[in-house]
Amino acid sequence: MKTVTRLAAIALALSLLAAAGCGTAVLGVQLTLVTKACPGALAATTSRDPATGVTTLHIVVSGDNLQPIALDAPFSSGAAQVPNVPIGLNRRIVIEGRDSAGHTRARADSGLFDATGSSDLKLTLFLRTIDSFTFTGDSAGSTCSQMGQARAGHAMALLPDGRVLVTGGFSISASGQLVPHSEAEIYDPRTGQFSPTATAKYQRSGHAALAVQMGATGTGVLLLGGEGPLQSGGGGPVKSLELFTGSDWTTIDPASTSPAREHQAAAVDLRTGYALLVGGQTGPDAGQAPTVLASLSYYDPQNGAVKDSLTQLARPLTDAVAVPRMNSVRGGPVQGGVVLVGGRDGALAPSKQISGLIWRDTASDFQNDPNFSTGAVSSLPTPRVKHTAVRLLDDTVLVAGGLTAEADGNDYSSPTGAVTIIDSGAQTVLDVAQLVQPRADLCATALEDGTVLVAGGAWKDGSGMHSASNVDLVAPLGAQTTVRSLAGPASGDWALQASRSRAACLRLRDGSVLVTGGLQFPAGGGTPTVLTSAEIYTPVGK
C-alpha cells in the first residue's frame, strides 16, 4: 500500500505501485482520477458535477483469477490507501463516488486491461455522474472537447486500443447545401480529446464503419457505401471501400460489375468475419428515381477482396438495418449470419420486411435464411424506416423507433415509438413497449448488462421539425420489457445536453456510451445546425 495526496482541485492522483519482496507479482499503475466536469457541461445546471455530494471513493480492482480487492478512501481528505494491481489478464479498476448515505453518485471505470510486463501503466479515469449524459471534456476539466469537424450522418468504430475512429458525415453550407466529408478524427477516452487523423480518399455520409479482423492480431476499420459527390456533378453512391489500419487508408475497389450502393445495410458476420454490404440503391431519392437493389457483396479481410454473392434477396431492399447474430445451436458452433430489418421496398415505400442471410459452406456463399422467409418472423407489426436495431444478449433483435409512412425522404410526420423484439428461435415478433417520445433517425447501443440505450432522434408535428434530447433505457424482458428515461443520482433531467438526430452512438471499452454530432433543428424552422459536440453516458454499474 502507499499513501497518496491530492494534487489539484480537479484531480485525485492515485499511485498503485509494485510491491517489493515475496508474494503475488504486482504492476505499478499511475492513475489520475479527473473529478470535475468541463464548464460547458455545468453551464445550465451544476447537477452534473461528479464531485457534488461525494464523501467517499469506493475502489475495486478485479480481473481473471483474482478475488476482487475493494477499499474505501475519503474523498475530501486528500489522501487514500489504494491496492496494488496483481499481474494478470483482464484487470479492471472501478471507482465509485459515494455520498454520506453510501449512495453512488458518480463512477469511473478503466475498462479491461492486461497487467503484464514490467513497466508502470499510466491510466486517466474520468469520474462522471451516473445514469446521465455529460459533454466530453479534457483531463484538466477546463475545456469541453469537441470534434474538429461538424458532422451528421457519420459513423464511428472502436479501435483495438480503445480509441474511437470518427469518419465522414456531412455539414451544411451557408447556402443550405449538404457538404459530405472525408476528414477523419480520433476520440481518445484517456485524454477526453478529439484529434485529426489521416483523411480518407472519398467524401461520404450515411455509410458504415465496421471493425474487421485482419489476421491473428491485426484489426482494421472498413468504410462501406454511403453517398458522396460524383465527378459528373451532383451526389451519388460511393463504390470504393476504404480500410483504416491505424494511421492510413487503403482503397479497395470492387469489380467493375459490382453496383455502387447508398442507403445500404451493412454488418460483420460473426462466424466468417466477412463484412456484408446488402441492398441499397443506385442514387439519391431526389431527382430520377433510383434503382433499389436485391444484390449483396462481402469483403473478406483475410485476402483483402470484395466478392459479389450469387444470392439475390427475396425482394429489392434499401434503408434496412443489418444486425449480426451468433445464431448458434445450443452447445454447438456459431453459425453467424445477419438479420435485415425494415427499410423501404422497390417502390421506396416503408417496409415491414424481416429477412436474413447465413453463410453456407456447401455453397461457399451467403444464402437467404429460410427461418425468415415466411411465417411469424418474416414481418414487423408496422412498416419501419429510419429506425434503429441492435442484437441482444440472447441473440434476439430489438427494433426501436422510426417512421411508419414516408411520402418523401424528408417527411417525419409519422414517427413511432414502438419497441419490437424479433425472436427467430421462438418464431415470434412482438411490439413489447413504447419509447417515451416517438422519433426517427435515432441511434442505439446495447450496454454491458443487456439494457439498450436509445438516444436522440427527430419528428415532425404542426409546428415543424424537432430534434430530440430524449434518452430511453430499454430493459428487454419479452412481454415485460420496460422503458425508462435516465434517472441520474437524484431528481432532474439527465438526458442529452444537446438535442440531436442523425448522431452516432458507440459503447466504449469501459461500458460508457459516446454520442457525437448530429442535426439540431431550430425552434420555428430554418436550416438545422450540424453539431461538433459530443456527450458520454455513464451507466449505473452493478
XYZ file of C-alpha atoms in Angstrom:
542
model
C 0.000 0.000 0.000
C 1.028 3.615 -0.464
C -0.467 6.868 0.772
C -1.039 9.413 -1.969
C -2.060 13.040 -1.872
C -4.494 15.149 -3.810
C -2.609 17.087 -6.457
C -5.202 19.588 -7.637
C -8.804 20.625 -7.161
C -9.824 18.831 -10.349
C -7.986 15.541 -9.988
C -7.193 12.917 -7.406
C -3.932 11.166 -8.215
C -3.737 7.524 -7.161
C -0.461 5.634 -7.341
C -0.731 1.830 -7.426
C 2.855 0.684 -7.012
C 4.543 -2.698 -7.328
C 5.260 -4.421 -4.025
C 8.789 -5.459 -3.214
C 9.854 -8.881 -1.996
C 7.858 -12.094 -1.989
C 4.206 -12.661 -2.727
C 1.997 -12.135 -5.753
C 3.687 -10.136 -8.501
C 2.073 -6.736 -8.983
C 2.281 -3.993 -11.589
C 2.903 -0.334 -10.948
C -0.005 1.810 -12.122
C -0.035 5.595 -12.110
C -3.723 6.506 -12.066
C -5.176 10.008 -12.314
C -8.851 10.476 -11.477
C -10.481 13.524 -13.066
C -13.179 14.727 -10.678
C -14.589 17.804 -12.428
C -16.852 18.131 -15.475
C -15.924 20.664 -18.155
C -17.533 24.120 -17.768
C -19.955 23.665 -20.671
C -21.379 20.568 -19.037
C -22.294 22.662 -15.994
C -23.458 25.805 -17.800
C -27.186 25.073 -17.472
C -27.002 23.312 -14.114
C -24.257 22.228 -11.741
C -26.083 18.959 -11.026
C -23.825 17.048 -13.436
C -20.712 17.905 -11.448
C -19.452 14.430 -10.444
C -17.992 15.680 -7.148
C -21.312 17.042 -5.830
C -22.148 15.361 -2.536
C -19.318 12.827 -2.804
C -17.652 11.989 0.501
C -16.054 8.602 -0.221
C -14.318 6.873 -3.089
C -15.081 3.153 -3.266
C -12.273 1.486 -5.246
C -12.464 -2.053 -6.648
C -9.735 -3.927 -8.546
C -10.889 -7.119 -10.316
C -9.747 -9.480 -13.054
C -9.259 -13.045 -14.213
C -8.409 -15.455 -11.373
C -8.446 -12.554 -8.944
C -10.644 -12.166 -5.888
C -11.883 -8.540 -6.141
C -9.923 -6.130 -3.958
C -12.050 -3.329 -2.502
C -11.457 -0.400 -0.183
C -12.916 2.987 0.693
C -10.997 6.250 0.705
C -12.156 9.665 1.983
C -12.765 11.958 -0.963
C -12.072 15.220 0.798
C -9.061 14.305 2.929
C -6.570 14.439 0.069
C -5.115 11.057 0.963
C -6.004 7.474 0.056
C -4.714 3.987 0.675
C -5.041 2.107 -2.602
C -4.401 -1.543 -3.530
C -1.702 -2.932 -5.722
C -2.775 -4.477 -9.036
C -1.676 -8.126 -9.304
C -0.192 -9.049 -12.666
C -2.696 -10.860 -14.877
C -5.269 -10.529 -17.628
C -8.499 -8.557 -17.906
C -7.842 -6.333 -14.917
C -10.347 -3.577 -14.188
C -10.391 -0.628 -11.811
C -13.789 0.826 -10.903
C -14.092 3.891 -8.680
C -17.465 4.982 -7.309
C -18.052 8.388 -5.742
C -20.466 7.829 -2.869
C -22.347 10.285 -0.659
C -22.618 10.213 3.127
C -25.532 7.767 2.937
C -23.477 5.332 0.853
C -25.348 6.026 -2.410
C -23.295 6.067 -5.603
C -23.454 9.457 -7.359
C -20.569 9.170 -9.830
C -18.473 6.438 -11.376
C -15.174 5.918 -13.200
C -14.182 2.726 -14.971
C -10.894 1.707 -16.570
C -12.465 -0.985 -18.732
C -10.495 -4.201 -19.157
C -6.703 -4.059 -19.423
C -3.885 -6.583 -19.123
C -1.429 -6.003 -16.269
C 1.668 -7.533 -17.854
C 5.291 -6.628 -18.389
C 7.479 -4.631 -16.049
C 6.743 -1.008 -16.929
C 4.341 1.131 -14.936
C 0.937 1.580 -16.544
C -0.485 5.100 -16.706
C -4.275 5.474 -16.585
C -6.535 8.509 -16.552
C -10.106 7.859 -15.417
C -12.986 10.318 -15.585
C -15.406 10.397 -12.658
C -18.824 11.153 -14.207
C -22.325 11.432 -12.790
C -24.123 8.090 -13.123
C -27.148 7.397 -15.308
C -26.746 10.665 -17.164
C -25.114 12.285 -20.164
C -22.475 14.968 -19.920
C -20.407 16.803 -22.529
C -16.940 15.348 -23.099
C -14.106 17.312 -21.535
C -10.338 17.247 -21.336
C -8.395 15.677 -18.499
C -7.802 19.082 -16.902
C -11.540 19.648 -16.545
C -11.076 23.100 -18.059
C -12.467 22.663 -21.597
C -15.329 20.758 -23.198
C -13.781 18.772 -26.037
C -15.481 18.767 -29.434
C -14.953 17.215 -32.828
C -12.831 19.232 -35.200
C -15.499 18.842 -37.900
C -19.252 19.320 -37.528
C -20.903 16.064 -38.637
C -24.253 14.347 -39.065
C -24.840 11.049 -40.843
C -21.317 9.983 -39.858
C -20.034 6.694 -38.430
C -17.814 5.611 -35.549
C -15.843 2.433 -34.855
C -13.782 1.217 -31.914
C -10.038 0.809 -32.479
C -8.110 -2.046 -30.781
C -6.577 0.282 -28.190
C -9.965 1.642 -27.098
C -9.852 4.886 -29.074
C -12.701 5.779 -31.441
C -12.392 6.484 -35.163
C -14.928 9.066 -36.402
C -15.461 9.178 -40.175
C -17.375 11.013 -42.870
C -20.778 12.567 -42.430
C -21.986 15.889 -43.750
C -22.285 19.504 -42.683
C -24.483 22.230 -44.164
C -23.057 25.214 -46.040
C -24.179 28.828 -45.591
C -26.338 28.397 -48.705
C -28.047 25.341 -47.209
C -26.218 22.711 -49.285
C -25.083 19.410 -47.796
C -21.293 19.094 -47.715
C -20.033 15.482 -47.336
C -16.699 14.943 -45.577
C -13.667 12.735 -45.949
C -11.850 14.085 -42.879
C -11.437 11.580 -40.055
C -10.601 12.113 -36.412
C -9.996 10.067 -33.284
C -11.503 10.387 -29.817
C -9.212 9.194 -27.034
C -11.089 8.271 -23.816
C -7.814 8.514 -21.898
C -7.492 12.245 -22.585
C -11.108 13.115 -23.387
C -9.986 14.842 -26.575
C -10.521 14.622 -30.345
C -7.592 14.854 -32.738
C -7.350 14.685 -36.545
C -6.001 11.624 -38.293
C -5.341 10.669 -41.909
C -8.044 11.853 -44.302
C -9.924 9.217 -46.274
C -9.918 9.465 -50.062
C -13.693 9.678 -50.511
C -16.261 12.038 -49.084
C -19.233 10.052 -47.831
C -22.189 10.151 -45.426
C -24.747 7.536 -44.490
C -22.004 4.908 -44.729
C -20.997 2.071 -42.427
C -17.746 1.807 -40.442
C -17.082 -1.801 -39.446
C -14.238 -3.278 -37.384
C -12.746 -6.246 -39.280
C -10.115 -8.779 -38.191
C -7.071 -8.725 -40.494
C -5.444 -11.975 -39.391
C -4.447 -13.232 -35.952
C -3.542 -9.860 -34.455
C -4.433 -7.068 -36.857
C -7.695 -5.129 -36.846
C -8.903 -2.530 -39.302
C -11.931 -0.292 -39.790
C -13.708 -0.680 -43.118
C -15.831 2.083 -44.661
C -18.594 0.816 -46.965
C -21.221 2.531 -49.090
C -22.722 5.915 -48.420
C -23.370 8.964 -50.562
C -20.808 11.438 -51.834
C -20.150 13.848 -54.688
C -19.764 12.472 -58.218
C -17.184 13.645 -60.717
C -20.020 14.256 -63.152
C -21.705 16.546 -60.629
C -24.373 16.058 -58.016
C -24.376 13.262 -55.466
C -24.445 9.509 -55.704
C -23.259 6.291 -54.081
C -19.594 5.728 -53.226
C -18.478 2.435 -54.728
C -14.972 2.051 -53.341
C -14.336 0.652 -49.873
C -11.617 2.102 -47.646
C -9.656 0.387 -44.884
C -8.063 2.190 -41.919
C -5.326 0.207 -40.187
C -4.104 2.605 -37.532
C -2.589 5.548 -39.342
C -3.519 5.457 -43.015
C -6.146 4.401 -45.538
C -6.152 1.749 -48.261
C -8.675 1.906 -51.093
C -10.383 -1.344 -52.098
C -12.175 -1.311 -55.439
C -14.895 -3.893 -56.129
C -15.194 -5.447 -59.570
C -16.497 -3.237 -62.356
C -19.697 -5.270 -62.363
C -20.397 -4.598 -58.685
C -23.049 -1.933 -58.132
C -22.322 1.240 -56.192
C -24.657 1.447 -53.193
C -26.024 4.038 -50.829
C -28.701 3.527 -48.152
C -27.138 0.066 -47.826
C -27.379 -2.375 -44.935
C -24.002 -3.483 -43.568
C -22.671 -5.708 -40.775
C -19.836 -8.133 -39.997
C -20.824 -11.810 -39.957
C -19.683 -13.144 -36.568
C -18.791 -16.563 -37.956
C -16.750 -15.792 -41.060
C -15.619 -12.258 -40.239
C -16.826 -11.127 -43.664
C -18.250 -7.597 -43.934
C -21.569 -7.687 -45.774
C -22.884 -4.898 -47.979
C -26.542 -5.587 -48.706
C -29.201 -3.991 -50.906
C -29.327 -0.226 -51.056
C -29.969 1.985 -54.046
C -28.083 3.382 -57.012
C -28.703 7.047 -56.329
C -30.333 9.589 -54.013
C -34.100 9.884 -53.637
C -34.145 13.338 -55.200
C -34.404 13.590 -58.978
C -34.699 10.494 -61.104
C -35.959 7.514 -59.112
C -33.030 5.248 -58.177
C -32.887 1.512 -58.700
C -33.384 -0.409 -55.471
C -31.001 -3.361 -55.275
C -31.570 -7.005 -54.309
C -27.890 -7.967 -54.553
C -25.172 -8.261 -51.911
C -21.406 -8.192 -51.757
C -18.956 -9.045 -48.990
C -15.386 -8.175 -48.069
C -13.021 -10.948 -46.985
C -10.385 -9.321 -44.732
C -8.056 -12.327 -44.996
C -7.400 -11.794 -48.693
C -8.483 -8.159 -48.948
C -11.003 -8.816 -51.710
C -14.614 -7.842 -52.332
C -16.770 -10.651 -53.693
C -20.205 -10.431 -55.272
C -22.595 -13.056 -53.946
C -24.563 -15.183 -56.364
C -27.516 -14.859 -53.997
C -30.291 -12.357 -54.606
C -32.521 -11.142 -51.819
C -36.152 -12.219 -51.978
C -37.024 -8.597 -52.776
C -35.211 -5.317 -53.520
C -34.415 -3.547 -50.273
C -32.994 -0.187 -49.230
C -32.585 1.602 -45.889
C -32.789 -1.700 -43.970
C -30.796 -2.173 -40.760
C -28.466 -5.194 -40.615
C -27.883 -6.852 -37.231
C -25.237 -9.580 -36.792
C -26.135 -12.592 -34.670
C -24.416 -15.617 -33.209
C -27.215 -17.937 -34.386
C -25.644 -20.865 -32.567
C -27.199 -24.222 -31.850
C -27.170 -24.852 -28.094
C -23.853 -26.450 -27.267
C -22.832 -26.302 -30.918
C -20.778 -23.988 -33.151
C -21.616 -20.413 -34.082
C -23.500 -20.237 -37.376
C -23.499 -16.468 -37.602
C -25.464 -14.586 -40.218
C -27.318 -11.263 -40.198
C -30.924 -10.166 -39.805
C -32.223 -7.427 -42.124
C -34.983 -5.333 -40.588
C -37.405 -2.841 -42.140
C -36.270 -0.318 -44.729
C -38.000 0.504 -47.994
C -39.082 -1.683 -50.869
C -38.509 -1.397 -54.619
C -41.078 1.404 -54.829
C -39.322 3.264 -51.953
C -42.276 2.636 -49.616
C -41.564 1.815 -45.935
C -41.485 -1.948 -45.425
C -42.443 -4.444 -42.713
C -39.948 -6.982 -44.019
C -37.671 -9.138 -41.874
C -35.168 -11.343 -43.677
C -31.818 -12.958 -43.030
C -28.598 -14.156 -44.592
C -26.384 -17.024 -43.467
C -23.113 -18.462 -44.754
C -23.320 -21.938 -46.273
C -20.073 -23.898 -46.544
C -21.625 -26.159 -49.164
C -22.183 -23.179 -51.452
C -19.177 -21.106 -50.320
C -21.552 -18.178 -50.297
C -24.198 -16.367 -48.307
C -27.741 -17.562 -48.837
C -31.184 -16.422 -47.727
C -32.036 -17.773 -44.275
C -35.241 -19.843 -44.591
C -36.146 -19.073 -40.948
C -37.286 -15.639 -42.105
C -38.802 -16.495 -45.483
C -42.397 -16.968 -44.329
C -44.473 -17.049 -41.174
C -44.406 -15.089 -37.938
C -40.833 -13.783 -38.131
C -40.942 -12.529 -41.724
C -42.810 -9.296 -40.970
C -42.850 -6.439 -38.460
C -46.192 -5.339 -36.979
C -45.824 -1.990 -38.816
C -43.548 -0.661 -41.576
C -40.326 0.843 -40.299
C -37.762 3.174 -41.863
C -35.162 5.490 -40.301
C -35.287 3.166 -37.277
C -32.590 1.506 -35.198
C -31.960 -2.145 -34.308
C -29.471 -3.955 -32.057
C -28.590 -7.523 -31.110
C -29.448 -8.534 -27.544
C -27.510 -10.863 -25.253
C -29.853 -13.768 -26.011
C -29.341 -13.289 -29.779
C -32.771 -11.767 -30.334
C -33.073 -8.417 -32.138
C -34.579 -5.260 -30.664
C -36.023 -2.663 -33.066
C -36.911 0.856 -31.879
C -38.473 3.985 -33.339
C -38.535 5.046 -36.975
C -41.238 6.176 -39.376
C -44.225 4.068 -40.403
C -45.005 6.130 -43.514
C -42.941 8.450 -45.664
C -44.290 10.446 -48.578
C -40.750 11.600 -49.392
C -37.303 11.384 -47.886
C -37.932 14.309 -45.518
C -41.425 13.543 -44.187
C -41.131 12.904 -40.439
C -44.819 13.274 -39.570
C -45.377 9.553 -38.834
C -42.876 8.723 -36.087
C -43.365 5.623 -33.995
C -42.160 4.829 -30.508
C -42.706 1.108 -30.921
C -40.124 -1.226 -29.392
C -40.217 -4.608 -31.147
C -38.376 -7.839 -30.326
C -37.639 -10.390 -33.063
C -37.059 -13.892 -31.680
C -36.386 -16.301 -34.527
C -35.905 -19.205 -32.096
C -39.376 -18.778 -30.627
C -40.771 -17.702 -34.020
C -42.239 -14.510 -32.563
C -42.208 -10.816 -33.451
C -43.846 -8.665 -30.777
C -44.277 -4.974 -30.013
C -43.337 -5.020 -26.333
C -43.057 -1.371 -25.279
C -43.115 2.274 -26.382
C -40.369 4.889 -26.298
C -41.222 7.973 -24.254
C -41.063 10.119 -27.414
C -41.837 8.616 -30.849
C -38.995 9.568 -33.186
C -36.831 8.577 -36.161
C -33.128 8.992 -37.048
C -32.229 7.846 -33.538
C -29.215 5.781 -32.512
C -28.897 2.914 -30.054
C -26.395 0.581 -28.459
C -26.574 -2.307 -26.002
C -24.974 -1.788 -22.584
C -22.911 -4.455 -20.836
C -25.899 -5.639 -18.784
C -28.056 -6.103 -21.903
C -30.072 -2.917 -21.465
C -30.418 -0.939 -24.699
C -29.767 2.808 -24.678
C -31.743 4.733 -27.322
C -30.658 8.351 -27.864
C -31.796 11.393 -29.817
C -33.861 11.410 -32.973
C -36.283 13.633 -34.884
C -40.006 14.028 -35.501
C -42.373 16.496 -37.153
C -45.629 17.997 -35.923
C -47.744 21.026 -36.720
C -45.020 23.399 -35.536
C -42.289 21.854 -37.667
C -39.258 19.607 -37.210
C -37.880 18.770 -33.788
C -34.654 17.121 -32.680
C -34.803 15.066 -29.501
C -32.697 15.137 -26.387
C -34.648 12.109 -25.143
C -32.746 9.060 -23.960
C -34.595 5.826 -23.198
C -33.199 2.789 -21.413
C -34.973 -0.336 -22.623
C -34.722 -3.447 -20.432
C -35.672 -6.290 -22.814
C -37.759 -8.791 -20.854
C -40.106 -10.107 -23.534
C -43.675 -9.028 -22.864
C -42.449 -7.476 -19.580
C -39.976 -5.161 -21.352
C -39.667 -1.810 -19.584
C -38.671 1.638 -20.839
C -37.457 4.464 -18.629
C -35.814 7.838 -19.036
C -32.456 8.481 -17.405
C -32.739 8.906 -13.646
C -29.347 10.286 -12.630
C -28.373 10.167 -8.946
C -31.329 12.392 -7.948
C -34.391 14.086 -9.463
C -33.756 16.165 -12.579
C -33.261 15.977 -16.333
C -30.314 13.704 -17.143
C -30.836 13.241 -20.903
C -28.642 14.544 -23.731
C -27.387 18.043 -23.060
C -27.917 18.924 -26.733
C -30.873 17.649 -28.764
C -29.661 15.816 -31.877
C -30.721 13.474 -34.688
C -28.602 11.516 -37.160
C -25.944 11.344 -34.454
C -23.613 8.367 -33.953
C -23.583 6.156 -30.827
C -20.886 3.726 -29.682
C -20.228 1.786 -26.482
C -16.674 2.269 -25.243
C -14.463 -0.320 -23.595
C -15.293 0.975 -20.123
C -19.023 0.413 -20.722
C -19.896 4.087 -21.216
C -21.576 5.333 -24.412
C -20.192 8.069 -26.662
C -22.642 10.108 -28.772
C -21.233 12.535 -31.331
C -22.526 15.184 -33.726
C -25.925 15.184 -35.367
C -28.538 17.676 -36.514
C -30.304 20.155 -34.258
C -33.477 21.772 -35.607
C -34.106 25.388 -34.556
C -37.423 26.334 -32.975
C -39.660 27.958 -35.552
C -37.962 26.303 -38.525
C -34.969 27.150 -40.648
C -31.704 25.458 -41.515
C -30.654 22.882 -38.918
C -27.361 23.201 -37.092
C -24.784 20.449 -37.534
C -23.121 19.786 -34.190
C -19.483 19.358 -33.209
C -20.265 18.449 -29.605
C -20.007 15.009 -28.032
C -21.518 13.518 -24.881
C -20.868 10.467 -22.724
C -23.334 8.332 -20.782
C -22.114 6.674 -17.593
C -24.068 3.570 -16.572
C -25.101 2.900 -13.001
C -22.928 -0.203 -12.789
C -23.559 -3.337 -10.762
